[in-house]
Coordinates of N, CA, C and O in Angstrom, one line a residue:
X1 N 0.8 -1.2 0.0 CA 0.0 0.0 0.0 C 0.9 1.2 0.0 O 1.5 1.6 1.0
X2 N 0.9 1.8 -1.0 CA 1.5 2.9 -1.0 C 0.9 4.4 -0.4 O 0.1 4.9 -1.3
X3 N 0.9 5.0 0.6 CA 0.0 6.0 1.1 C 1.3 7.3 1.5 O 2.3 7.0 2.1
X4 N 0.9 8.5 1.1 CA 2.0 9.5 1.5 C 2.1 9.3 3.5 O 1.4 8.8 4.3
X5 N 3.8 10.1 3.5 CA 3.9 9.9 4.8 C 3.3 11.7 5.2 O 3.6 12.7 4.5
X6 N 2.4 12.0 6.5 CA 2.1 13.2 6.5 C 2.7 13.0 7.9 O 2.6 12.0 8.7
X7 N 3.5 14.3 8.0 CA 4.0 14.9 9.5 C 3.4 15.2 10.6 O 2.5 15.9 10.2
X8 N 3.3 15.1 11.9 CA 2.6 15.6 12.4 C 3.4 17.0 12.8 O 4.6 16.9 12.8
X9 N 2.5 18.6 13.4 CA 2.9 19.3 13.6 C 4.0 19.7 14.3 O 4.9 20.5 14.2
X10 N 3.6 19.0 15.0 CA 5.2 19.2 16.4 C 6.0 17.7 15.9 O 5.6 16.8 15.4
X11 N 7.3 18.0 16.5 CA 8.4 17.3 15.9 C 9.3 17.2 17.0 O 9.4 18.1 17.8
X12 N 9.9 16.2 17.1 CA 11.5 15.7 17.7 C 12.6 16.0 17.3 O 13.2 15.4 16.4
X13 N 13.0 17.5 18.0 CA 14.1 17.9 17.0 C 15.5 17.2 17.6 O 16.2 16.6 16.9
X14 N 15.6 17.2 18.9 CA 17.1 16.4 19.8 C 16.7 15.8 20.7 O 15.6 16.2 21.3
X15 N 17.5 14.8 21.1 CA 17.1 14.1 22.5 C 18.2 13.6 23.4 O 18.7 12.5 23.1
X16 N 18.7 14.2 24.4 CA 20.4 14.2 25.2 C 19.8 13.6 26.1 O 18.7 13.8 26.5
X17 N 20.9 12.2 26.9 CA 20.7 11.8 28.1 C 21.4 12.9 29.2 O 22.6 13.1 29.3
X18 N 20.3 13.5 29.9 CA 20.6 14.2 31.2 C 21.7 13.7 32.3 O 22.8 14.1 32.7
X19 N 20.9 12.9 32.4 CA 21.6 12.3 33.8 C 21.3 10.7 33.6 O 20.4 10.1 33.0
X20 N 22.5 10.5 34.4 CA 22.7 8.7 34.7 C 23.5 8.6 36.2 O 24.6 8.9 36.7
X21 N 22.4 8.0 36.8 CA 22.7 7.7 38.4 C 22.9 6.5 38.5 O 21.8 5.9 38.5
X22 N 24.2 5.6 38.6 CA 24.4 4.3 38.4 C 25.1 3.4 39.8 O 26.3 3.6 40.1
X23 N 24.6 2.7 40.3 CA 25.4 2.3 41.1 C 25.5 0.5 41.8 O 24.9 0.0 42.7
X24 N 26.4 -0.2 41.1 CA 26.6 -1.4 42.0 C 26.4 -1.6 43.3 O 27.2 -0.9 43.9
X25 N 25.7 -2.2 44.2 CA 25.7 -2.5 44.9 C 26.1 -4.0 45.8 O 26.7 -4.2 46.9
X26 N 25.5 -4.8 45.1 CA 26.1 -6.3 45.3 C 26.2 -7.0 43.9 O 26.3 -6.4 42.9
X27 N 26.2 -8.5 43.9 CA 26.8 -9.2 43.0 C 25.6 -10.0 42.2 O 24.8 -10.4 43.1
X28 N 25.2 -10.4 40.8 CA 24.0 -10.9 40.3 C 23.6 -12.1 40.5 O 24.1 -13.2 40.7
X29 N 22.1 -11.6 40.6 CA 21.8 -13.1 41.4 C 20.3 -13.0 40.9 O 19.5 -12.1 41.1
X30 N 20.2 -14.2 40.1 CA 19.1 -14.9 39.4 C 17.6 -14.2 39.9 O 16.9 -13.5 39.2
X31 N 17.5 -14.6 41.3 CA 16.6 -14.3 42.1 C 16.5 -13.0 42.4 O 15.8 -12.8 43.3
X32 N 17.0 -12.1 41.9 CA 16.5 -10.8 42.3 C 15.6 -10.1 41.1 O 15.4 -10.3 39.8
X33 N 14.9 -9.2 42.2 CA 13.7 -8.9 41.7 C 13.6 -7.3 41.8 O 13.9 -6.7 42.8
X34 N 13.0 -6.6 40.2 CA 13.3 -5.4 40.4 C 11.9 -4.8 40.2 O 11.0 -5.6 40.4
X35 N 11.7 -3.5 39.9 CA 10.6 -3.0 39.6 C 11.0 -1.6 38.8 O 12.1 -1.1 39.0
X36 N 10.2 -0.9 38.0 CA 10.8 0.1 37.5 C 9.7 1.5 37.3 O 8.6 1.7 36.7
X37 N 10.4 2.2 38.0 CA 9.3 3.3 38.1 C 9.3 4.8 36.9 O 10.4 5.2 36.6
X38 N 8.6 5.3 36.5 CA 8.6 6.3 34.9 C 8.1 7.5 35.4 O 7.1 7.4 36.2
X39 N 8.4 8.3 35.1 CA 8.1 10.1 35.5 C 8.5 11.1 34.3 O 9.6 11.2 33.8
X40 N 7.3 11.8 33.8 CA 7.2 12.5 32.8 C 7.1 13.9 33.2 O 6.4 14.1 34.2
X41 N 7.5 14.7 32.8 CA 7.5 16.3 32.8 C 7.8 17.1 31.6 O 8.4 16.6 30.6
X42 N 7.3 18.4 31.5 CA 7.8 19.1 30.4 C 8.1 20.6 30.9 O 7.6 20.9 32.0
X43 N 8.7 21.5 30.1 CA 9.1 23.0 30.0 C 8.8 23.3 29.0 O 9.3 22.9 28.0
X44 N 7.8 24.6 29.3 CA 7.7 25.1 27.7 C 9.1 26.1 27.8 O 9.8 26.4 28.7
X45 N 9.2 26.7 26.2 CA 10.2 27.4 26.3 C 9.5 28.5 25.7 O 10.0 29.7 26.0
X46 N 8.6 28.4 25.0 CA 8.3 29.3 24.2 C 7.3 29.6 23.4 O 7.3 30.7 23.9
X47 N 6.5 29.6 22.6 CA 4.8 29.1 22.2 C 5.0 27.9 21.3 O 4.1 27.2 20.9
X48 N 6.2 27.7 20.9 CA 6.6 26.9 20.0 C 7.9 25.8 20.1 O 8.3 25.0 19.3
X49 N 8.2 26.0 21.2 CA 9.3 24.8 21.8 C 9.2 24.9 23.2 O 9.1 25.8 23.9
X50 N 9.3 23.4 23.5 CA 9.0 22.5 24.7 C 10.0 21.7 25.1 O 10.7 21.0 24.3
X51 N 10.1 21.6 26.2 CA 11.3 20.2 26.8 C 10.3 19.1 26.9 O 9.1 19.4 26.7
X52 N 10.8 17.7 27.2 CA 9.9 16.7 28.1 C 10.7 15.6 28.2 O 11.3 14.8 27.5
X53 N 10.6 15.8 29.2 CA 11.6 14.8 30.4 C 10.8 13.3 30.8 O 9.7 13.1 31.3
X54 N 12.1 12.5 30.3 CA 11.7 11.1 30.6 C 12.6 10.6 32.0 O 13.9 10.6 31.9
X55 N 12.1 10.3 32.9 CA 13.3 9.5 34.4 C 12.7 8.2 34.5 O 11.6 7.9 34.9
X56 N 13.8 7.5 34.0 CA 13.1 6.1 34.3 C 14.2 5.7 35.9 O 15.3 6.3 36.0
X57 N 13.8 4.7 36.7 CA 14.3 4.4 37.9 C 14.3 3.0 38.0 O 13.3 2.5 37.4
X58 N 15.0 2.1 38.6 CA 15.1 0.8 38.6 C 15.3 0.6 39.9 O 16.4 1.0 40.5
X59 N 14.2 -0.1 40.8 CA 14.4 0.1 42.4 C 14.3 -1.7 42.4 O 14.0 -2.4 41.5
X60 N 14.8 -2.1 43.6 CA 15.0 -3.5 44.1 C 14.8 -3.6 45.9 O 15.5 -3.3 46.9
X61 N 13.4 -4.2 45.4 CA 12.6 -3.9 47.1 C 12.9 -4.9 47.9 O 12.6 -4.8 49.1
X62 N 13.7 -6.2 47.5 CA 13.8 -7.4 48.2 C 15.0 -7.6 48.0 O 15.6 -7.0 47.2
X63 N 15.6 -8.5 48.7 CA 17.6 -9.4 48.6 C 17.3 -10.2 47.8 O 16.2 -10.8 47.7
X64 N 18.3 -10.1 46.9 CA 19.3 -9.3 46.8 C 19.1 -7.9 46.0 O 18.3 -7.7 45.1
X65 N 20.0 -7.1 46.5 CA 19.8 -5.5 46.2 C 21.1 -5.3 45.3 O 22.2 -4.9 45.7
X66 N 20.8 -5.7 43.9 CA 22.2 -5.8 42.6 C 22.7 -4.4 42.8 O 23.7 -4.1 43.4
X67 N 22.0 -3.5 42.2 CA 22.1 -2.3 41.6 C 21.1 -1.0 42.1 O 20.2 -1.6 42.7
X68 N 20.9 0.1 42.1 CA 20.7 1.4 41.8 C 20.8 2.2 40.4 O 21.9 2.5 40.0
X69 N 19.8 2.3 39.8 CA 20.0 3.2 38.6 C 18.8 3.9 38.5 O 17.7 3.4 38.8
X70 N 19.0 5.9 37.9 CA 18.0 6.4 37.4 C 19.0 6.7 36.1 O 20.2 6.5 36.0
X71 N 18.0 7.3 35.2 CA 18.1 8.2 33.5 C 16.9 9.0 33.3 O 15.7 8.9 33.3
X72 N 18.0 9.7 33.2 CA 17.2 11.0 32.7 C 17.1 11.6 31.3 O 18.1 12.3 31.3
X73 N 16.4 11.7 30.1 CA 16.2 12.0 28.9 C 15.9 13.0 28.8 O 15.0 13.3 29.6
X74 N 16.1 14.1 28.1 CA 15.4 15.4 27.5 C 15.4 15.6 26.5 O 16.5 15.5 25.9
X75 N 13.8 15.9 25.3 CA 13.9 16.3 23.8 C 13.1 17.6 23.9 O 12.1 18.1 24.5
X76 N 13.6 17.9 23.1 CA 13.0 19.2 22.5 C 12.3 18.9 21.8 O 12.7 18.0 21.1
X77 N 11.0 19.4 21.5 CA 9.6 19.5 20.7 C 9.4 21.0 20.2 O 9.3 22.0 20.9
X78 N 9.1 20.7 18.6 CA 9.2 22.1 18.6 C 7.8 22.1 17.5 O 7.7 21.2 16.7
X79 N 6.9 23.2 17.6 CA 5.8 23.2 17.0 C 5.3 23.9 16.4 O 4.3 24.5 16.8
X80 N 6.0 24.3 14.7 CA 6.1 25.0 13.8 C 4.8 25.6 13.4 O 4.7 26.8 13.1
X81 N 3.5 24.6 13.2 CA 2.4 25.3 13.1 C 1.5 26.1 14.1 O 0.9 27.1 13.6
X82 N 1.3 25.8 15.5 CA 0.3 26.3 16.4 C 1.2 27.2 17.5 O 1.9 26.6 18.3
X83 N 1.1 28.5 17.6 CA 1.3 28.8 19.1 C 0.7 28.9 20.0 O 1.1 29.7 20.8
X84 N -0.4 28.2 20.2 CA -1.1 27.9 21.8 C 0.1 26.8 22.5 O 0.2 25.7 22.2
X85 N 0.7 27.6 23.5 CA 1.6 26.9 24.4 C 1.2 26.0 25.6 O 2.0 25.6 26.3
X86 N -0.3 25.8 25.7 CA -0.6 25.0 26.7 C -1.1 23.5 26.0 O -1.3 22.5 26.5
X87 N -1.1 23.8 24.9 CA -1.9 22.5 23.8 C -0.4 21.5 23.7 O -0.3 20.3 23.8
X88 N 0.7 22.4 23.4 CA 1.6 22.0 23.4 C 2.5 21.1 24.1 O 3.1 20.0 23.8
X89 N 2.5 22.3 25.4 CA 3.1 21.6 27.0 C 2.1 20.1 26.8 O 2.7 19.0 26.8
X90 N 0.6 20.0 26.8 CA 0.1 18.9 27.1 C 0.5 17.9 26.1 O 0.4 16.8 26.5
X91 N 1.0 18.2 24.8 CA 1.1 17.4 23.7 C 2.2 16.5 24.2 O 2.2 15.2 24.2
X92 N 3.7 17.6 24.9 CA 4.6 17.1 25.1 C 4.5 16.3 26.4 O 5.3 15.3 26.6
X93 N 3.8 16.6 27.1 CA 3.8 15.8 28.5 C 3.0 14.1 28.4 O 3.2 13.1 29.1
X94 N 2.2 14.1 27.4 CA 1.3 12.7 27.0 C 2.8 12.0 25.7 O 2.8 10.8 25.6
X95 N 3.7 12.7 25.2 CA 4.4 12.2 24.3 C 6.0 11.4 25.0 O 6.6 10.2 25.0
X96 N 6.3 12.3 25.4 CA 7.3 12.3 26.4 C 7.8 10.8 26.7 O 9.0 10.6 26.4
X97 N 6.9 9.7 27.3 CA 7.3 8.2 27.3 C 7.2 7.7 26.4 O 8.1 6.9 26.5
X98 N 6.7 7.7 25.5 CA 6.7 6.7 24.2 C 8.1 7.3 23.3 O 9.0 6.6 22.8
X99 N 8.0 8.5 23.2 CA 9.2 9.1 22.6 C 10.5 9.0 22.7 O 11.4 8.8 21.9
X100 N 10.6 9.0 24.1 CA 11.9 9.1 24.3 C 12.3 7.6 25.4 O 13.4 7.6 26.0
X101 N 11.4 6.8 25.6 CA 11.3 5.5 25.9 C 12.9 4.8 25.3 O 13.9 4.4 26.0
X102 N 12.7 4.9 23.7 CA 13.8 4.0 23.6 C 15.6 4.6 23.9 O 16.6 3.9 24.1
X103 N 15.5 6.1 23.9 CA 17.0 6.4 24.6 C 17.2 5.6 25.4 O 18.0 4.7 25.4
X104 N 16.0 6.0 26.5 CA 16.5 5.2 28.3 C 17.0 3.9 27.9 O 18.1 3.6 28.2
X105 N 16.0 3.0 27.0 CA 16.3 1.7 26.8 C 18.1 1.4 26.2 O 19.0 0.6 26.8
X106 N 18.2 2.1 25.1 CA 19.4 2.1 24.7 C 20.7 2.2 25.5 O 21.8 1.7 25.4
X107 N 20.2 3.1 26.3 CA 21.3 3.6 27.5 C 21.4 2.4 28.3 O 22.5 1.8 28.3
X108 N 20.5 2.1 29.1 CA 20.4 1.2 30.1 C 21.3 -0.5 29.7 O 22.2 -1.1 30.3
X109 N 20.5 -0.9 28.5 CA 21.5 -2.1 28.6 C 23.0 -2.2 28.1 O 23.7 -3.1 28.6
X110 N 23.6 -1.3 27.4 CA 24.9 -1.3 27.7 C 25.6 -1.4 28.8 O 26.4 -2.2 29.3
X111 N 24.9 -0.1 29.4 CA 25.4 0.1 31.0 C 25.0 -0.9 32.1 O 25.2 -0.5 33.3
X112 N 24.6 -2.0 32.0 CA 24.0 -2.9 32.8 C 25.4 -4.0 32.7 O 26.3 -4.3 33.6
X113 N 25.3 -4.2 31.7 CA 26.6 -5.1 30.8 C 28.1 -4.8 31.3 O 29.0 -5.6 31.7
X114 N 28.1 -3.5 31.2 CA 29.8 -3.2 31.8 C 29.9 -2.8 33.1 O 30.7 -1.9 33.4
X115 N 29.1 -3.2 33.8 CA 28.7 -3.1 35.6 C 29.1 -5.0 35.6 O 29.2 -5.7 36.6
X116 N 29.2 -5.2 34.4 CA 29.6 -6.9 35.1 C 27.8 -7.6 35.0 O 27.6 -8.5 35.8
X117 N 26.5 -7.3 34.2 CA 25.4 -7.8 34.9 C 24.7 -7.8 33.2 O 24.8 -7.0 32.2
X118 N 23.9 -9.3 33.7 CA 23.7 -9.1 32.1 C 22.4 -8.0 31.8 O 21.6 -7.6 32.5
X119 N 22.7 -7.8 30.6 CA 21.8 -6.7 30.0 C 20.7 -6.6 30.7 O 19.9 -7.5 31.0
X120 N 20.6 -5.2 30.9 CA 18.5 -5.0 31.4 C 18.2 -4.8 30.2 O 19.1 -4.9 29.3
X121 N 17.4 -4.5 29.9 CA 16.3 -4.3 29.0 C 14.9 -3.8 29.8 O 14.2 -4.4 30.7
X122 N 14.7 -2.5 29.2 CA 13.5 -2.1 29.6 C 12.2 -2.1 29.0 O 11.9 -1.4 28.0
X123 N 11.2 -2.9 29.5 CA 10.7 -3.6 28.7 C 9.7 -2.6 27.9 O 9.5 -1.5 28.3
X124 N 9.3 -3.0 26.8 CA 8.1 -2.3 26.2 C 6.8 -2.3 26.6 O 6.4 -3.5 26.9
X125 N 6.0 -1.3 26.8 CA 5.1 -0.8 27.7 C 3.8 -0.3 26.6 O 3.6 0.3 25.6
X126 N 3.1 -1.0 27.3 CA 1.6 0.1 26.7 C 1.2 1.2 27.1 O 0.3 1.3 28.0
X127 N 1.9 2.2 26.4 CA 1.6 3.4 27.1 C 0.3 4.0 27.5 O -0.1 4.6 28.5
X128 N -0.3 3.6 26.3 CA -2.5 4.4 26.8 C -2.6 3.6 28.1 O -2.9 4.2 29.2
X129 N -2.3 2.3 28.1 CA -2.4 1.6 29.0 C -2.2 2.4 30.6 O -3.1 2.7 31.5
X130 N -0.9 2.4 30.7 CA 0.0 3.6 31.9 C -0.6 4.6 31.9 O -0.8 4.9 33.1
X131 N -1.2 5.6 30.9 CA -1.3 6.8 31.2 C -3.2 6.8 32.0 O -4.1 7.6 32.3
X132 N -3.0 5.6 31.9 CA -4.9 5.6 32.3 C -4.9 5.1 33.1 O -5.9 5.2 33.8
X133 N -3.9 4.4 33.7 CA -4.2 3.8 35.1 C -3.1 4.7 35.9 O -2.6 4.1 36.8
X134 N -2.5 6.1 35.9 CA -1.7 7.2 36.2 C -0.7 6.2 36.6 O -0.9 6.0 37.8
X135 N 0.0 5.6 36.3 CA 1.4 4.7 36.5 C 2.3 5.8 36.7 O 2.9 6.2 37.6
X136 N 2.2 6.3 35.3 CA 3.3 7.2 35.4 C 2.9 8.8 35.8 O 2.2 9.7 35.3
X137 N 3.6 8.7 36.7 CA 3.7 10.3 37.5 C 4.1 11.5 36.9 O 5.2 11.5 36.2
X138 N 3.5 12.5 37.0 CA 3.8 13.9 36.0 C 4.4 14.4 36.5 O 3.5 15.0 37.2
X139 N 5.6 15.0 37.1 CA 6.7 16.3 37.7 C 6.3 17.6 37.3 O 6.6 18.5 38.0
X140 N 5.5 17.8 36.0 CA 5.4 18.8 35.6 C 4.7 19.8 36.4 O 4.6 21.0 35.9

């Protein structure tokens, strides 16, 4: 099926990993068990460019306690057609995890790997899913 590609208005112009909070704590073990917590935010900048902040966190509530890690993502959205800045902020704040989901991912399992631990992998998520049962928390 051939069908044109149409853009949507706002766009993903860059996306930098912030911050990386990483820390060993003990040694890998089968049995441990983690959980992973997601927090979305945004900054407008302007009527027409937006930040939005992805922190994903990897907590370990039971022994063994492997590791400590957060990441932190930020992309700029920028929104060539509309300047209502609040349509925006909201665009970017609902986009924010799906978007920039696969940095964190990318980042994360390298850095799992050369801690000595095999790869995490962050799993893929249904986002409508999360955003309707408020999983994920807004900072904004």
């Amino acid at each position: 099926m051939d069908k044109p590609v149409i853009p949507h208005p706002v766009q993903l112009h860059e996306v930098i990993i912030e911050k990386i909070n990483c820390r060993r704590i003990g040694d890998f073990s089968n049995n441990a068990s983690y959980r992973m917590n997601f927090a979305v935010s945004s900054k407008t900048l302007n009527n027409k460019e937006a930040y939005g902040y992805l922190s994903v966190k990897v907590f370990f509530d039971n022994q063994p306690k492997v590791f400590s890690l957060e990441i932190t993502g930020r992309g700029k959205f920028v929104d060539e057609k509309s300047p209502n800045r609040s349509k925006l902020k909201r665009f970017v704040e609902i986009q924010s995890l799906p978007l920039l989901l696969p940095w964190a991912r990318e980042a994360v399992s390298p850095l799992t790997r050369r801690m000595g631990f095999p790869p995490l992998l962050i799993p893929l998520i249904d986002v409508s899913a999360m955003l309707r049962t408020k999983e994920v928390k807004n900072d904004g």
